[in-house]
């Protein structure tokens, strides 16, 4: 998608600190970490909102959540973590390509 920073990261046009990649998702370090471990888990397909989920995308998001659970030790999140999906203006979403924030590596305040 034109001018989408995460599509550019997925395409390798912008560098990122990738920690995991497969055929349908990539996980890399957030450039402005809000916790000791702050990763962004990004489905490679470009869409912005949960309201855009059809059956195939819902299954993709489900597999993405499953994969996060499988990778938690490897990602440094074995002691617990928070998954955040910002949606729209009131949530402060700044990148309009669906992504899951993975926060952990320390005790998190609410
Ligand atoms: P949002 O506010 O849309 O939920 O989250 C976007 C996140 O992407 C922010 O936490 C921001 O720090 C991160 N981010 C924005 N641009 C880049 C970038 O070029 N590289 C990386 N690694 N993270 C970015
Ligand atoms: Zn995109």
PDB file of C-alpha atoms and ligand atoms in Angstrom:
ATOM      1  CA  UNK A   1       0.000   0.000   0.000  1.00  0.00           C
ATOM      2  CA  UNK A   2       1.319   3.426  -0.961  1.00  0.00           C
ATOM      3  CA  UNK A   3       3.054   5.380   1.794  1.00  0.00           C
ATOM      4  CA  UNK A   4       2.418   2.781   4.481  1.00  0.00           C
ATOM      5  CA  UNK A   5       5.475   2.654   6.717  1.00  0.00           C
ATOM      6  CA  UNK A   6       4.786  -0.938   7.818  1.00  0.00           C
ATOM      7  CA  UNK A   7       4.362  -2.123   4.218  1.00  0.00           C
ATOM      8  CA  UNK A   8       7.764  -0.524   3.539  1.00  0.00           C
ATOM      9  CA  UNK A   9       9.282  -2.334   6.536  1.00  0.00           C
ATOM     10  CA  UNK A  10       7.725  -5.623   5.347  1.00  0.00           C
ATOM     11  CA  UNK A  11       9.167  -5.017   1.857  1.00  0.00           C
ATOM     12  CA  UNK A  12      12.615  -4.282   3.351  1.00  0.00           C
ATOM     13  CA  UNK A  13      12.570  -0.715   2.006  1.00  0.00           C
ATOM     14  CA  UNK A  14      12.902   0.700   5.550  1.00  0.00           C
ATOM     15  CA  UNK A  15      15.220  -1.007   8.050  1.00  0.00           C
ATOM     16  CA  UNK A  16      13.810  -2.526  11.236  1.00  0.00           C
ATOM     17  CA  UNK A  17      15.039  -4.734  14.064  1.00  0.00           C
ATOM     18  CA  UNK A  18      13.158  -7.889  13.049  1.00  0.00           C
ATOM     19  CA  UNK A  19      12.924 -10.652  15.636  1.00  0.00           C
ATOM     20  CA  UNK A  20      10.619 -13.036  13.736  1.00  0.00           C
ATOM     21  CA  UNK A  21       9.229 -13.421  10.231  1.00  0.00           C
ATOM     22  CA  UNK A  22       7.203 -16.029   8.381  1.00  0.00           C
ATOM     23  CA  UNK A  23       5.043 -16.015   5.260  1.00  0.00           C
ATOM     24  CA  UNK A  24       2.216 -14.030   6.846  1.00  0.00           C
ATOM     25  CA  UNK A  25       3.545 -11.984   9.774  1.00  0.00           C
ATOM     26  CA  UNK A  26       6.604 -10.040  10.848  1.00  0.00           C
ATOM     27  CA  UNK A  27       7.606  -9.032  14.397  1.00  0.00           C
ATOM     28  CA  UNK A  28      10.057  -6.182  14.979  1.00  0.00           C
ATOM     29  CA  UNK A  29      11.094  -3.819  17.789  1.00  0.00           C
ATOM     30  CA  UNK A  30       9.086  -0.624  18.242  1.00  0.00           C
ATOM     31  CA  UNK A  31      11.277   2.393  17.470  1.00  0.00           C
ATOM     32  CA  UNK A  32       9.923   4.218  20.575  1.00  0.00           C
ATOM     33  CA  UNK A  33       9.610   1.466  23.192  1.00  0.00           C
ATOM     34  CA  UNK A  34       7.048   1.962  25.968  1.00  0.00           C
ATOM     35  CA  UNK A  35       8.232  -1.070  27.991  1.00  0.00           C
ATOM     36  CA  UNK A  36      11.458  -3.057  28.494  1.00  0.00           C
ATOM     37  CA  UNK A  37      10.240  -5.279  25.646  1.00  0.00           C
ATOM     38  CA  UNK A  38       8.032  -3.532  23.074  1.00  0.00           C
ATOM     39  CA  UNK A  39       7.488  -5.405  19.826  1.00  0.00           C
ATOM     40  CA  UNK A  40       5.137  -4.833  16.929  1.00  0.00           C
ATOM     41  CA  UNK A  41       3.525  -7.904  15.404  1.00  0.00           C
ATOM     42  CA  UNK A  42       2.295  -7.046  11.924  1.00  0.00           C
ATOM     43  CA  UNK A  43       0.299  -9.213   9.514  1.00  0.00           C
ATOM     44  CA  UNK A  44       1.825  -8.693   6.071  1.00  0.00           C
ATOM     45  CA  UNK A  45      -1.537  -8.061   4.434  1.00  0.00           C
ATOM     46  CA  UNK A  46      -2.339  -4.340   4.426  1.00  0.00           C
ATOM     47  CA  UNK A  47      -5.557  -3.373   6.194  1.00  0.00           C
ATOM     48  CA  UNK A  48      -6.038  -0.940   9.051  1.00  0.00           C
ATOM     49  CA  UNK A  49      -9.029  -1.894  11.153  1.00  0.00           C
ATOM     50  CA  UNK A  50     -10.692  -4.839  12.824  1.00  0.00           C
ATOM     51  CA  UNK A  51     -13.886  -3.606  11.134  1.00  0.00           C
ATOM     52  CA  UNK A  52     -12.272  -4.697   7.843  1.00  0.00           C
ATOM     53  CA  UNK A  53     -12.002  -8.340   8.921  1.00  0.00           C
ATOM     54  CA  UNK A  54     -13.635 -10.882   6.664  1.00  0.00           C
ATOM     55  CA  UNK A  55     -13.406 -14.607   7.363  1.00  0.00           C
ATOM     56  CA  UNK A  56      -9.913 -14.954   5.902  1.00  0.00           C
ATOM     57  CA  UNK A  57      -8.555 -11.955   7.801  1.00  0.00           C
ATOM     58  CA  UNK A  58     -10.221 -13.096  11.034  1.00  0.00           C
ATOM     59  CA  UNK A  59      -8.437 -16.428  10.621  1.00  0.00           C
ATOM     60  CA  UNK A  60      -5.159 -14.592   9.931  1.00  0.00           C
ATOM     61  CA  UNK A  61      -5.526 -12.538  13.121  1.00  0.00           C
ATOM     62  CA  UNK A  62      -6.343 -15.734  15.025  1.00  0.00           C
ATOM     63  CA  UNK A  63      -3.213 -17.461  13.702  1.00  0.00           C
ATOM     64  CA  UNK A  64      -1.230 -14.322  14.593  1.00  0.00           C
ATOM     65  CA  UNK A  65      -2.421 -14.494  18.214  1.00  0.00           C
ATOM     66  CA  UNK A  66      -1.649 -18.223  18.291  1.00  0.00           C
ATOM     67  CA  UNK A  67       1.871 -17.564  16.972  1.00  0.00           C
ATOM     68  CA  UNK A  68       2.503 -14.902  19.627  1.00  0.00           C
ATOM     69  CA  UNK A  69       1.605 -17.449  22.298  1.00  0.00           C
ATOM     70  CA  UNK A  70       3.934 -20.019  20.756  1.00  0.00           C
ATOM     71  CA  UNK A  71       6.832 -17.523  20.530  1.00  0.00           C
ATOM     72  CA  UNK A  72       6.581 -15.907  23.971  1.00  0.00           C
ATOM     73  CA  UNK A  73       9.824 -17.379  25.367  1.00  0.00           C
ATOM     74  CA  UNK A  74      11.770 -16.543  22.217  1.00  0.00           C
ATOM     75  CA  UNK A  75      10.413 -12.974  22.323  1.00  0.00           C
ATOM     76  CA  UNK A  76      11.454 -12.384  25.962  1.00  0.00           C
ATOM     77  CA  UNK A  77       7.837 -12.410  27.152  1.00  0.00           C
ATOM     78  CA  UNK A  78       7.719 -15.621  29.154  1.00  0.00           C
ATOM     79  CA  UNK A  79       6.904 -13.835  32.452  1.00  0.00           C
ATOM     80  CA  UNK A  80       3.787 -12.259  30.931  1.00  0.00           C
ATOM     81  CA  UNK A  81       2.922  -9.613  28.404  1.00  0.00           C
ATOM     82  CA  UNK A  82       0.219  -7.290  27.160  1.00  0.00           C
ATOM     83  CA  UNK A  83      -1.240  -7.250  23.656  1.00  0.00           C
ATOM     84  CA  UNK A  84      -2.595  -3.889  22.459  1.00  0.00           C
ATOM     85  CA  UNK A  85      -4.333  -3.039  19.193  1.00  0.00           C
ATOM     86  CA  UNK A  86      -4.963   0.682  18.783  1.00  0.00           C
ATOM     87  CA  UNK A  87      -7.938   1.426  16.554  1.00  0.00           C
ATOM     88  CA  UNK A  88      -8.642   4.906  15.277  1.00  0.00           C
ATOM     89  CA  UNK A  89      -8.265   8.429  16.531  1.00  0.00           C
ATOM     90  CA  UNK A  90      -9.351   8.103  20.167  1.00  0.00           C
ATOM     91  CA  UNK A  91      -6.910   5.217  20.661  1.00  0.00           C
ATOM     92  CA  UNK A  92      -4.071   7.248  19.141  1.00  0.00           C
ATOM     93  CA  UNK A  93      -3.508   4.923  16.185  1.00  0.00           C
ATOM     94  CA  UNK A  94      -0.762   6.500  14.090  1.00  0.00           C
ATOM     95  CA  UNK A  95       0.062   3.717  11.619  1.00  0.00           C
ATOM     96  CA  UNK A  96      -2.974   2.594   9.649  1.00  0.00           C
ATOM     97  CA  UNK A  97      -1.824  -0.969   9.028  1.00  0.00           C
ATOM     98  CA  UNK A  98      -3.197  -3.388  11.628  1.00  0.00           C
ATOM     99  CA  UNK A  99      -0.563  -4.269  14.223  1.00  0.00           C
ATOM    100  CA  UNK A 100      -0.393  -5.776  17.684  1.00  0.00           C
ATOM    101  CA  UNK A 101       1.806  -4.152  20.302  1.00  0.00           C
ATOM    102  CA  UNK A 102       3.501  -6.754  22.521  1.00  0.00           C
ATOM    103  CA  UNK A 103       4.602  -5.203  25.812  1.00  0.00           C
ATOM    104  CA  UNK A 104       6.502  -6.962  28.588  1.00  0.00           C
ATOM    105  CA  UNK A 105       9.921  -7.661  30.010  1.00  0.00           C
ATOM    106  CA  UNK A 106       8.902  -5.935  33.241  1.00  0.00           C
ATOM    107  CA  UNK A 107       5.870  -5.494  35.514  1.00  0.00           C
ATOM    108  CA  UNK A 108       3.426  -3.297  33.620  1.00  0.00           C
ATOM    109  CA  UNK A 109       1.286  -0.580  35.174  1.00  0.00           C
ATOM    110  CA  UNK A 110      -2.283  -0.395  33.878  1.00  0.00           C
TER     111      UNK A 110
HETATM  112  P1  LIG B   1       0.018   2.940  16.834  1.00  0.00           P
HETATM  113  O1  LIG B   1       0.114   4.271  17.558  1.00  0.00           O
HETATM  114  O2  LIG B   1      -0.428   3.151  15.419  1.00  0.00           O
HETATM  115  O3  LIG B   1      -0.765   1.909  17.555  1.00  0.00           O
HETATM  116  O4  LIG B   1       1.494   2.376  16.834  1.00  0.00           O
HETATM  117  C1  LIG B   1       2.451   2.668  15.891  1.00  0.00           C
HETATM  118  C2  LIG B   1       3.789   2.311  16.491  1.00  0.00           C
HETATM  119  O5  LIG B   1       4.730   2.230  15.436  1.00  0.00           O
HETATM  120  C3  LIG B   1       4.313   3.327  17.494  1.00  0.00           C
HETATM  121  O6  LIG B   1       4.510   2.697  18.760  1.00  0.00           O
HETATM  122  C4  LIG B   1       5.618   3.821  16.883  1.00  0.00           C
HETATM  123  O7  LIG B   1       6.633   4.020  17.833  1.00  0.00           O
HETATM  124  C5  LIG B   1       5.965   2.705  15.901  1.00  0.00           C
HETATM  125  N1  LIG B   1       6.698   3.128  14.729  1.00  0.00           N
HETATM  126  C6  LIG B   1       6.385   4.180  13.908  1.00  0.00           C
HETATM  127  N2  LIG B   1       7.267   4.262  12.912  1.00  0.00           N
HETATM  128  C7  LIG B   1       8.148   3.231  13.080  1.00  0.00           C
HETATM  129  C8  LIG B   1       9.299   2.809  12.350  1.00  0.00           C
HETATM  130  O8  LIG B   1       9.701   3.367  11.328  1.00  0.00           O
HETATM  131  N3  LIG B   1       9.960   1.717  12.841  1.00  0.00           N
HETATM  132  C9  LIG B   1       9.554   1.072  13.968  1.00  0.00           C
HETATM  133  N4  LIG B   1      10.280   0.016  14.346  1.00  0.00           N
HETATM  134  N5  LIG B   1       8.476   1.443  14.677  1.00  0.00           N
HETATM  135  C10 LIG B   1       7.788   2.524  14.242  1.00  0.00           C
HETATM  136 ZN1  LIG B   2       0.583  -1.343   5.084  1.00  0.00          ZN
END
